[in-house]
GROMACS .gro file of C-alpha atoms in nm:
model
  487
    1UNK     CA    1   3.896   7.040  13.777
    2UNK     CA    2   4.181   6.792  13.719
    3UNK     CA    3   3.966   6.708  13.404
    4UNK     CA    4   3.902   7.080  13.333
    5UNK     CA    5   4.340   7.114  13.331
    6UNK     CA    6   4.391   6.789  13.126
    7UNK     CA    7   4.141   6.909  12.869
    8UNK     CA    8   4.346   7.262  12.873
    9UNK     CA    9   4.666   7.047  12.846
   10UNK     CA   10   4.517   6.883  12.517
   11UNK     CA   11   4.393   7.217  12.401
   12UNK     CA   12   4.749   7.375  12.430
   13UNK     CA   13   4.906   7.066  12.243
   14UNK     CA   14   4.673   7.098  11.968
   15UNK     CA   15   4.742   7.475  11.899
   16UNK     CA   16   5.143   7.409  11.969
   17UNK     CA   17   5.144   7.160  11.685
   18UNK     CA   18   4.946   7.395  11.430
   19UNK     CA   19   5.204   7.706  11.512
   20UNK     CA   20   5.515   7.442  11.489
   21UNK     CA   21   5.338   7.324  11.152
   22UNK     CA   22   5.273   7.690  11.025
   23UNK     CA   23   5.624   7.786  11.159
   24UNK     CA   24   5.822   7.558  10.989
   25UNK     CA   25   5.576   7.607  10.640
   26UNK     CA   26   5.688   8.030  10.671
   27UNK     CA   27   6.044   7.877  10.728
   28UNK     CA   28   6.045   7.605  10.437
   29UNK     CA   29   5.865   7.961  10.198
   30UNK     CA   30   6.155   8.242  10.359
   31UNK     CA   31   6.445   8.000  10.278
   32UNK     CA   32   6.290   7.938   9.908
   33UNK     CA   33   6.227   8.344   9.932
   34UNK     CA   34   6.604   8.344  10.010
   35UNK     CA   35   6.755   8.112   9.754
   36UNK     CA   36   6.520   8.257   9.480
   37UNK     CA   37   6.638   8.663   9.592
   38UNK     CA   38   6.988   8.568   9.604
   39UNK     CA   39   6.928   8.372   9.244
   40UNK     CA   40   6.814   8.719   9.127
   41UNK     CA   41   7.056   8.943   9.323
   42UNK     CA   42   7.290   8.764   9.110
   43UNK     CA   43   7.165   8.746   8.781
   44UNK     CA   44   7.125   9.127   8.846
   45UNK     CA   45   7.407   9.178   8.894
   46UNK     CA   46   7.588   9.000   8.618
   47UNK     CA   47   7.368   9.188   8.367
   48UNK     CA   48   7.470   9.559   8.567
   49UNK     CA   49   7.812   9.432   8.507
   50UNK     CA   50   7.733   9.295   8.143
   51UNK     CA   51   7.589   9.632   8.036
   52UNK     CA   52   7.848   9.870   8.254
   53UNK     CA   53   8.097  10.023   7.997
   54UNK     CA   54   8.379   9.854   8.144
   55UNK     CA   55   8.255   9.503   7.986
   56UNK     CA   56   8.228   9.657   7.663
   57UNK     CA   57   8.583   9.642   7.704
   58UNK     CA   58   8.765   9.347   7.485
   59UNK     CA   59   8.938   9.095   7.702
   60UNK     CA   60   9.278   9.210   7.609
   61UNK     CA   61   9.245   9.575   7.690
   62UNK     CA   62   9.107   9.408   8.033
   63UNK     CA   63   9.418   9.229   8.108
   64UNK     CA   64   9.637   9.492   7.964
   65UNK     CA   65   9.438   9.693   8.308
   66UNK     CA   66   9.455   9.442   8.551
   67UNK     CA   67   9.877   9.426   8.392
   68UNK     CA   68   9.897   9.784   8.470
   69UNK     CA   69   9.789   9.750   8.822
   70UNK     CA   70   9.958   9.436   8.894
   71UNK     CA   71  10.319   9.675   8.774
   72UNK     CA   72  10.187   9.952   9.019
   73UNK     CA   73  10.267   9.733   9.328
   74UNK     CA   74  10.567   9.603   9.165
   75UNK     CA   75  10.758   9.881   9.398
   76UNK     CA   76  10.652   9.732   9.680
   77UNK     CA   77  10.747   9.421   9.624
   78UNK     CA   78  11.082   9.476   9.494
   79UNK     CA   79  11.232   9.743   9.747
   80UNK     CA   80  11.172   9.485  10.026
   81UNK     CA   81  11.472   9.253  10.104
   82UNK     CA   82  11.387   8.899  10.078
   83UNK     CA   83  11.429   8.841  10.483
   84UNK     CA   84  11.117   9.069  10.498
   85UNK     CA   85  10.801   8.893  10.496
   86UNK     CA   86  10.602   8.984  10.758
   87UNK     CA   87  10.611   9.346  10.576
   88UNK     CA   88  10.518   9.143  10.304
   89UNK     CA   89  10.268   8.940  10.373
   90UNK     CA   90  10.039   9.251  10.342
   91UNK     CA   91  10.187   9.345  10.013
   92UNK     CA   92   9.845   9.429   9.816
   93UNK     CA   93   9.779   9.134   9.613
   94UNK     CA   94   9.579   9.267   9.311
   95UNK     CA   95   9.546   8.948   9.123
   96UNK     CA   96   9.407   8.802   9.399
   97UNK     CA   97   9.175   9.116   9.435
   98UNK     CA   98   9.085   9.139   9.044
   99UNK     CA   99   8.965   8.774   9.035
  100UNK     CA  100   8.732   8.807   9.283
  101UNK     CA  101   8.456   9.075   9.145
  102UNK     CA  102   8.289   8.902   8.900
  103UNK     CA  103   8.252   8.564   8.735
  104UNK     CA  104   8.383   8.744   8.373
  105UNK     CA  105   8.705   8.960   8.552
  106UNK     CA  106   8.784   8.595   8.740
  107UNK     CA  107   8.845   8.474   8.371
  108UNK     CA  108   9.004   8.736   8.257
  109UNK     CA  109   9.258   8.749   8.580
  110UNK     CA  110   9.289   8.389   8.562
  111UNK     CA  111   9.375   8.371   8.157
  112UNK     CA  112   9.628   8.661   8.238
  113UNK     CA  113  10.013   8.447   8.342
  114UNK     CA  114  10.144   8.756   8.375
  115UNK     CA  115   9.984   8.878   8.676
  116UNK     CA  116  10.051   8.533   8.876
  117UNK     CA  117  10.448   8.586   8.856
  118UNK     CA  118  10.563   8.657   9.214
  119UNK     CA  119  10.576   8.411   9.392
  120UNK     CA  120  10.708   8.423   9.774
  121UNK     CA  121  10.824   8.178   9.967
  122UNK     CA  122  10.837   8.221  10.359
  123UNK     CA  123  11.089   8.013  10.614
  124UNK     CA  124  10.943   7.685  10.746
  125UNK     CA  125  10.668   7.712  10.488
  126UNK     CA  126  10.541   7.358  10.402
  127UNK     CA  127  10.216   7.449  10.247
  128UNK     CA  128  10.284   7.449   9.930
  129UNK     CA  129   9.963   7.532   9.732
  130UNK     CA  130   9.932   7.888   9.709
  131UNK     CA  131  10.292   7.851   9.533
  132UNK     CA  132  10.218   7.536   9.320
  133UNK     CA  133   9.827   7.780   9.190
  134UNK     CA  134  10.078   8.075   9.119
  135UNK     CA  135  10.339   7.818   8.871
  136UNK     CA  136  10.019   7.685   8.708
  137UNK     CA  137   9.856   8.023   8.670
  138UNK     CA  138  10.186   8.181   8.541
  139UNK     CA  139  10.256   7.927   8.276
  140UNK     CA  140  10.608   7.931   8.079
  141UNK     CA  141  10.607   8.359   8.202
  142UNK     CA  142  10.900   8.453   8.358
  143UNK     CA  143  10.894   8.456   8.787
  144UNK     CA  144  11.019   8.704   9.060
  145UNK     CA  145  11.097   8.453   9.341
  146UNK     CA  146  11.142   8.573   9.699
  147UNK     CA  147  11.290   8.218   9.933
  148UNK     CA  148  11.365   8.234  10.263
  149UNK     CA  149  11.461   7.980  10.425
  150UNK     CA  150  11.456   7.935  10.859
  151UNK     CA  151  11.690   7.747  11.089
  152UNK     CA  152  11.575   7.414  11.056
  153UNK     CA  153  11.376   7.429  10.777
  154UNK     CA  154  11.294   7.112  10.544
  155UNK     CA  155  11.275   7.233  10.246
  156UNK     CA  156  11.234   6.927  10.024
  157UNK     CA  157  10.938   6.956   9.925
  158UNK     CA  158  10.941   7.308   9.820
  159UNK     CA  159  11.267   7.255   9.634
  160UNK     CA  160  11.130   6.933   9.392
  161UNK     CA  161  10.841   7.185   9.344
  162UNK     CA  162  11.003   7.455   9.254
  163UNK     CA  163  11.287   7.330   9.035
  164UNK     CA  164  11.137   7.246   8.699
  165UNK     CA  165  11.024   7.632   8.668
  166UNK     CA  166  11.398   7.797   8.800
  167UNK     CA  167  11.474   7.851   8.469
  168UNK     CA  168  11.172   8.062   8.437
  169UNK     CA  169  11.345   8.317   8.721
  170UNK     CA  170  11.340   8.667   8.612
  171UNK     CA  171  11.456   8.800   8.928
  172UNK     CA  172  11.589   8.558   9.257
  173UNK     CA  173  11.602   8.636   9.582
  174UNK     CA  174  11.771   8.390   9.872
  175UNK     CA  175  11.778   8.483  10.206
  176UNK     CA  176  11.936   8.121  10.424
  177UNK     CA  177  12.026   8.149  10.701
  178UNK     CA  178  12.335   7.946  10.660
  179UNK     CA  179  12.555   7.898  10.340
  180UNK     CA  180  12.460   7.526  10.363
  181UNK     CA  181  12.134   7.620  10.255
  182UNK     CA  182  12.216   7.864  10.027
  183UNK     CA  183  12.372   7.686   9.810
  184UNK     CA  184  12.100   7.431   9.799
  185UNK     CA  185  11.904   7.650   9.638
  186UNK     CA  186  12.203   7.782   9.449
  187UNK     CA  187  12.238   7.397   9.326
  188UNK     CA  188  11.883   7.430   9.118
  189UNK     CA  189  12.091   7.692   8.882
  190UNK     CA  190  12.347   7.406   8.853
  191UNK     CA  191  12.442   7.361   8.519
  192UNK     CA  192  12.150   7.598   8.383
  193UNK     CA  193  12.075   7.843   8.144
  194UNK     CA  194  11.894   8.114   8.270
  195UNK     CA  195  11.771   8.271   7.962
  196UNK     CA  196  11.577   8.571   8.138
  197UNK     CA  197  11.700   8.617   8.449
  198UNK     CA  198  11.804   8.991   8.557
  199UNK     CA  199  11.832   8.993   8.902
  200UNK     CA  200  11.973   8.729   9.176
  201UNK     CA  201  11.998   8.899   9.548
  202UNK     CA  202  12.182   8.636   9.787
  203UNK     CA  203  12.133   8.689  10.180
  204UNK     CA  204  12.344   8.482  10.416
  205UNK     CA  205  12.312   8.523  10.812
  206UNK     CA  206  12.574   8.273  10.879
  207UNK     CA  207  12.914   8.312  10.710
  208UNK     CA  208  13.132   8.051  10.843
  209UNK     CA  209  13.209   7.733  10.634
  210UNK     CA  210  13.434   7.671  10.357
  211UNK     CA  211  13.196   7.500  10.090
  212UNK     CA  212  13.196   7.628   9.724
  213UNK     CA  213  12.839   7.609   9.531
  214UNK     CA  214  12.981   7.424   9.193
  215UNK     CA  215  12.822   7.463   8.818
  216UNK     CA  216  12.572   7.740   8.883
  217UNK     CA  217  12.452   7.970   8.569
  218UNK     CA  218  12.712   7.719   8.351
  219UNK     CA  219  12.415   7.772   8.090
  220UNK     CA  220  12.487   8.108   8.104
  221UNK     CA  221  12.270   8.384   8.213
  222UNK     CA  222  12.314   8.689   7.948
  223UNK     CA  223  12.055   8.902   8.107
  224UNK     CA  224  12.191   8.895   8.464
  225UNK     CA  225  12.267   9.256   8.565
  226UNK     CA  226  12.220   9.343   8.884
  227UNK     CA  227  12.399   9.165   9.168
  228UNK     CA  228  12.329   9.169   9.564
  229UNK     CA  229  12.582   8.942   9.777
  230UNK     CA  230  12.553   8.954  10.153
  231UNK     CA  231  12.726   8.782  10.442
  232UNK     CA  232  12.852   8.518  10.207
  233UNK     CA  233  13.208   8.566   9.936
  234UNK     CA  234  13.124   8.639   9.575
  235UNK     CA  235  13.336   8.351   9.450
  236UNK     CA  236  13.195   8.131   9.705
  237UNK     CA  237  12.850   8.166   9.532
  238UNK     CA  238  12.896   8.233   9.124
  239UNK     CA  239  13.185   8.155   8.864
  240UNK     CA  240  13.360   8.434   8.680
  241UNK     CA  241  13.145   8.394   8.392
  242UNK     CA  242  12.799   8.424   8.530
  243UNK     CA  243  12.972   8.830   8.624
  244UNK     CA  244  13.047   8.955   8.301
  245UNK     CA  245  12.710   9.096   8.225
  246UNK     CA  246  12.673   9.246   8.561
  247UNK     CA  247  12.620   9.644   8.564
  248UNK     CA  248  12.499   9.740   8.880
  249UNK     CA  249  12.624   9.522   9.182
  250UNK     CA  250  12.621   9.585   9.567
  251UNK     CA  251  12.780   9.435   9.872
  252UNK     CA  252  12.610   9.542  10.202
  253UNK     CA  253  12.734   9.424  10.531
  254UNK     CA  254  13.021   9.168  10.518
  255UNK     CA  255  13.088   9.157  10.835
  256UNK     CA  256  13.247   8.841  10.894
  257UNK     CA  257  13.373   8.758  10.546
  258UNK     CA  258  13.552   9.009  10.321
  259UNK     CA  259  13.465   9.104  10.008
  260UNK     CA  260  13.806   9.028   9.856
  261UNK     CA  261  13.929   9.151   9.493
  262UNK     CA  262  13.742   8.908   9.312
  263UNK     CA  263  13.456   9.050   9.252
  264UNK     CA  264  13.601   9.370   9.140
  265UNK     CA  265  13.827   9.224   8.912
  266UNK     CA  266  13.556   9.051   8.689
  267UNK     CA  267  13.317   9.282   8.666
  268UNK     CA  268  13.441   9.493   8.399
  269UNK     CA  269  13.145   9.567   8.282
  270UNK     CA  270  12.964   9.762   8.639
  271UNK     CA  271  12.839  10.106   8.583
  272UNK     CA  272  12.680  10.102   8.949
  273UNK     CA  273  12.859   9.960   9.252
  274UNK     CA  274  12.779   9.968   9.647
  275UNK     CA  275  13.007   9.845   9.899
  276UNK     CA  276  12.981   9.850  10.243
  277UNK     CA  277  13.258   9.584  10.382
  278UNK     CA  278  13.383   9.512  10.713
  279UNK     CA  279  13.750   9.610  10.612
  280UNK     CA  280  13.988   9.668  10.273
  281UNK     CA  281  14.275   9.462  10.390
  282UNK     CA  282  14.186   9.163  10.153
  283UNK     CA  283  14.130   9.441   9.892
  284UNK     CA  284  14.401   9.670   9.883
  285UNK     CA  285  14.693   9.414   9.981
  286UNK     CA  286  14.971   9.338   9.832
  287UNK     CA  287  15.005   9.271   9.512
  288UNK     CA  288  14.810   9.542   9.476
  289UNK     CA  289  14.656   9.510   9.163
  290UNK     CA  290  14.499   9.758   8.945
  291UNK     CA  291  14.087   9.785   8.963
  292UNK     CA  292  13.989   9.840   8.651
  293UNK     CA  293  13.607   9.932   8.592
  294UNK     CA  294  13.580  10.119   8.253
  295UNK     CA  295  13.231  10.190   8.255
  296UNK     CA  296  13.198  10.285   8.625
  297UNK     CA  297  13.026  10.606   8.697
  298UNK     CA  298  12.849  10.548   9.004
  299UNK     CA  299  13.051  10.446   9.383
  300UNK     CA  300  12.868  10.427   9.700
  301UNK     CA  301  13.154  10.319   9.947
  302UNK     CA  302  13.136  10.230  10.349
  303UNK     CA  303  13.425  10.061  10.558
  304UNK     CA  304  13.312   9.980  10.930
  305UNK     CA  305  13.656   9.890  11.016
  306UNK     CA  306  14.046  10.036  10.874
  307UNK     CA  307  14.363  10.120  10.943
  308UNK     CA  308  14.493  10.486  10.818
  309UNK     CA  309  14.510  10.612  10.421
  310UNK     CA  310  14.272  10.216  10.342
  311UNK     CA  311  14.066  10.424  10.107
  312UNK     CA  312  14.338  10.596   9.933
  313UNK     CA  313  14.525  10.292   9.882
  314UNK     CA  314  14.225  10.182   9.705
  315UNK     CA  315  14.131  10.464   9.487
  316UNK     CA  316  14.504  10.494   9.360
  317UNK     CA  317  14.390  10.111   9.230
  318UNK     CA  318  14.106  10.214   9.103
  319UNK     CA  319  14.068  10.274   8.808
  320UNK     CA  320  13.754  10.464   8.643
  321UNK     CA  321  13.806  10.707   8.424
  322UNK     CA  322  13.432  10.788   8.381
  323UNK     CA  323  13.317  10.785   8.711
  324UNK     CA  324  13.065  11.100   8.778
  325UNK     CA  325  12.883  11.039   9.151
  326UNK     CA  326  13.108  10.947   9.442
  327UNK     CA  327  12.954  10.838   9.791
  328UNK     CA  328  13.148  10.845  10.093
  329UNK     CA  329  13.014  10.760  10.416
  330UNK     CA  330  13.131  10.763  10.774
  331UNK     CA  331  13.486  10.843  10.700
  332UNK     CA  332  13.760  10.959  10.897
  333UNK     CA  333  14.083  11.263  10.864
  334UNK     CA  334  14.277  10.985  10.842
  335UNK     CA  335  14.117  10.809  10.538
  336UNK     CA  336  14.234  11.026  10.348
  337UNK     CA  337  14.607  11.037  10.448
  338UNK     CA  338  14.757  11.007  10.095
  339UNK     CA  339  14.601  11.172   9.801
  340UNK     CA  340  14.596  11.075   9.411
  341UNK     CA  341  14.624  11.236   9.126
  342UNK     CA  342  14.354  11.479   9.007
  343UNK     CA  343  14.310  11.392   8.675
  344UNK     CA  344  14.240  11.053   8.828
  345UNK     CA  345  13.860  11.102   8.734
  346UNK     CA  346  13.820  11.384   8.519
  347UNK     CA  347  13.447  11.308   8.504
  348UNK     CA  348  13.368  11.321   8.878
  349UNK     CA  349  13.150  11.621   8.948
  350UNK     CA  350  12.885  11.492   9.175
  351UNK     CA  351  13.022  11.433   9.541
  352UNK     CA  352  12.871  11.301   9.814
  353UNK     CA  353  13.013  11.348  10.181
  354UNK     CA  354  12.786  11.184  10.472
  355UNK     CA  355  12.974  11.192  10.748
  356UNK     CA  356  13.030  11.351  11.114
  357UNK     CA  357  13.388  11.267  11.150
  358UNK     CA  358  13.604  11.432  10.881
  359UNK     CA  359  13.747  11.694  10.940
  360UNK     CA  360  13.856  11.985  10.711
  361UNK     CA  361  14.209  11.860  10.579
  362UNK     CA  362  14.042  11.504  10.476
  363UNK     CA  363  13.783  11.792  10.290
  364UNK     CA  364  14.056  11.970  10.154
  365UNK     CA  365  14.216  11.595  10.032
  366UNK     CA  366  13.946  11.546   9.891
  367UNK     CA  367  13.886  11.909   9.703
  368UNK     CA  368  14.276  11.902   9.588
  369UNK     CA  369  14.211  11.519   9.437
  370UNK     CA  370  13.835  11.561   9.236
  371UNK     CA  371  13.836  11.919   9.137
  372UNK     CA  372  13.593  11.944   8.888
  373UNK     CA  373  13.243  11.876   9.157
  374UNK     CA  374  13.018  12.087   9.077
  375UNK     CA  375  12.738  11.942   9.333
  376UNK     CA  376  12.831  11.867   9.640
  377UNK     CA  377  12.616  11.719   9.950
  378UNK     CA  378  12.759  11.760  10.259
  379UNK     CA  379  12.561  11.601  10.521
  380UNK     CA  380  12.775  11.629  10.769
  381UNK     CA  381  12.686  11.801  11.117
  382UNK     CA  382  12.989  12.067  11.126
  383UNK     CA  383  12.884  12.264  10.829
  384UNK     CA  384  13.213  12.504  11.000
  385UNK     CA  385  13.421  12.226  10.831
  386UNK     CA  386  13.317  12.292  10.490
  387UNK     CA  387  13.287  12.709  10.541
  388UNK     CA  388  13.640  12.797  10.567
  389UNK     CA  389  13.732  12.554  10.222
  390UNK     CA  390  13.453  12.707  10.025
  391UNK     CA  391  13.616  13.048  10.128
  392UNK     CA  392  13.949  12.977  10.021
  393UNK     CA  393  14.075  13.189   9.747
  394UNK     CA  394  14.334  13.312   9.492
  395UNK     CA  395  14.427  13.602   9.375
  396UNK     CA  396  14.544  13.600   8.984
  397UNK     CA  397  14.548  13.959   8.805
  398UNK     CA  398  14.357  14.088   9.090
  399UNK     CA  399  14.073  13.895   9.034
  400UNK     CA  400  13.987  13.625   9.259
  401UNK     CA  401  13.888  13.265   9.212
  402UNK     CA  402  13.825  12.972   9.439
  403UNK     CA  403  14.114  12.755   9.556
  404UNK     CA  404  13.879  12.467   9.552
  405UNK     CA  405  13.570  12.328   9.374
  406UNK     CA  406  13.631  12.628   9.159
  407UNK     CA  407  13.328  12.532   8.934
  408UNK     CA  408  13.074  12.401   9.227
  409UNK     CA  409  12.707  12.491   9.116
  410UNK     CA  410  12.450  12.319   9.388
  411UNK     CA  411  12.513  12.252   9.766
  412UNK     CA  412  12.313  12.028   9.926
  413UNK     CA  413  12.314  12.069  10.325
  414UNK     CA  414  12.056  11.790  10.402
  415UNK     CA  415  12.061  11.845  10.788
  416UNK     CA  416  11.889  12.132  10.900
  417UNK     CA  417  12.142  12.397  10.979
  418UNK     CA  418  12.128  12.777  11.094
  419UNK     CA  419  12.040  13.056  10.854
  420UNK     CA  420  12.368  13.245  10.964
  421UNK     CA  421  12.557  12.970  10.883
  422UNK     CA  422  12.451  12.926  10.599
  423UNK     CA  423  12.449  13.311  10.506
  424UNK     CA  424  12.799  13.329  10.632
  425UNK     CA  425  12.919  13.042  10.371
  426UNK     CA  426  12.718  13.167  10.081
  427UNK     CA  427  12.886  13.518  10.129
  428UNK     CA  428  13.214  13.358  10.177
  429UNK     CA  429  13.195  13.205   9.886
  430UNK     CA  430  13.108  13.512   9.696
  431UNK     CA  431  13.354  13.722   9.819
  432UNK     CA  432  13.611  13.434   9.690
  433UNK     CA  433  13.513  13.442   9.391
  434UNK     CA  434  13.213  13.145   9.344
  435UNK     CA  435  12.860  13.178   9.327
  436UNK     CA  436  12.623  12.925   9.429
  437UNK     CA  437  12.356  12.890   9.149
  438UNK     CA  438  12.152  12.640   9.377
  439UNK     CA  439  12.141  12.583   9.741
  440UNK     CA  440  11.930  12.271   9.890
  441UNK     CA  441  11.879  12.271  10.268
  442UNK     CA  442  11.714  12.000  10.512
  443UNK     CA  443  11.478  12.191  10.673
  444UNK     CA  444  11.209  12.028  10.900
  445UNK     CA  445  10.956  12.289  10.927
  446UNK     CA  446  11.026  12.640  10.789
  447UNK     CA  447  10.864  12.845  11.083
  448UNK     CA  448  11.153  12.767  11.311
  449UNK     CA  449  11.342  12.938  11.044
  450UNK     CA  450  11.498  13.319  11.058
  451UNK     CA  451  11.253  13.412  10.719
  452UNK     CA  452  11.475  13.756  10.714
  453UNK     CA  453  11.801  13.578  10.641
  454UNK     CA  454  11.683  13.278  10.481
  455UNK     CA  455  11.524  13.577  10.267
  456UNK     CA  456  11.911  13.742  10.227
  457UNK     CA  457  12.015  13.387  10.149
  458UNK     CA  458  11.761  13.364   9.857
  459UNK     CA  459  11.923  13.715   9.671
  460UNK     CA  460  12.198  13.534   9.627
  461UNK     CA  461  12.121  13.132   9.564
  462UNK     CA  462  11.851  12.961   9.497
  463UNK     CA  463  11.696  12.773   9.787
  464UNK     CA  464  11.536  12.466   9.790
  465UNK     CA  465  11.410  12.288  10.100
  466UNK     CA  466  11.474  11.903  10.167
  467UNK     CA  467  11.184  11.778  10.359
  468UNK     CA  468  11.259  11.397  10.317
  469UNK     CA  469  11.507  11.165  10.291
  470UNK     CA  470  11.791  11.313  10.045
  471UNK     CA  471  11.942  10.981   9.989
  472UNK     CA  472  11.639  10.942   9.703
  473UNK     CA  473  11.798  11.231   9.540
  474UNK     CA  474  12.183  11.014   9.526
  475UNK     CA  475  12.127  10.675   9.517
  476UNK     CA  476  11.989  10.532   9.202
  477UNK     CA  477  11.641  10.388   9.205
  478UNK     CA  478  11.793   9.974   9.209
  479UNK     CA  479  11.888  10.045   9.562
  480UNK     CA  480  11.540  10.057   9.681
  481UNK     CA  481  11.395   9.876   9.390
  482UNK     CA  482  11.606   9.561   9.352
  483UNK     CA  483  11.417   9.371   9.085
  484UNK     CA  484  11.362   9.332   8.728
  485UNK     CA  485  11.295   9.599   8.544
  486UNK     CA  486  11.108   9.533   8.175
  487UNK     CA  487  11.205   9.858   7.997
   0.00000   0.00000   0.00000
């Protein structure tokens, strides 16, 4: 019995060995088949790609297509502030996508420097291979550089890497947690000429300190036209000569540091200005010198804290004969306690009032000071403050004419208004001798409106709904697309 079992064990062992041997041979054959199949698949795909219509395009045309795709992502890149790195990491990198499709596409992509010009350094970033790769692939093309410097951030390696390329910057955006870190980055431009630099965006999260960036852009930046400075005084960052070519400037969020009149007195070519300051005392403090901005066509002003009459004093000091659009945010009645001459801004025809606190008397003061308005955007929630002003009239030889804004053609009410109020205002304006040609009204859902009332309104003016952000119709595109534009 035992002998039979031993014989069976030996037989099974032989069979197992034979099976293992056969299996190993089959696996080896399968591996060889897999390799052959993958080789054939690659050859098949390559031939298909080579015979496809797009393969017949010259490399130059394909490179232009890639560049167009790359440019289509520019809005995503430029609308983000430098601090929004959590969003930036999700940005579509078209250059990476197209370089991983085919060998041919990769060769074309790697040979197109303009695809590799957007460079982003995150806070506390120590691995710099990606930045180095982009710098190499962009060759000598102008670059768009965004830098975020966090607390206790060691930037020595990055600084040495980027230093030789700073003269190539077309757009430079710096988000620093302290003024010292900001000035370290600005020092890379010390003694430099920046022939491609078009826009400069600086954010300082801790503005305390008295250090000053010296010799920045001493070689000149002839194309610098866009400037945004947040959280630090301009005079600590840039010399006077660097401001001469600036045409678009934004100074948002001066929480702890006054703007001062420095920037306004040394940017003579400004055409678009956005002020969001903590106070106006440093600008209008005696001796109050004239602020001459001969080319200014757009002004947005938002002051967090002020005493009565500050804005009036600012406008009295401002000389801007070409001003066309005025955007006033969060003002109260006391801000316009004093008036200025109606002839001061002869070209002003577009007025935006975004405030829930402004009263009828302040609006009347604005109407007296700015009599040539043709487009009024009123974003307040109290339409009752506006209606009597539009209804006011005077009689001359038996003819009724509007007392205020006689040339008003378009009225925008971005906050949802009841149809009855709007109709009453339109009819009152008509009785006063004026006629609104276009009425733009904020509407969340047209189904909630009284259709009969709105149909009556439409009999007196063209009604256009505002469903999105009304700021888009008011603010220049440069506020959202803060970056270089090849035009």
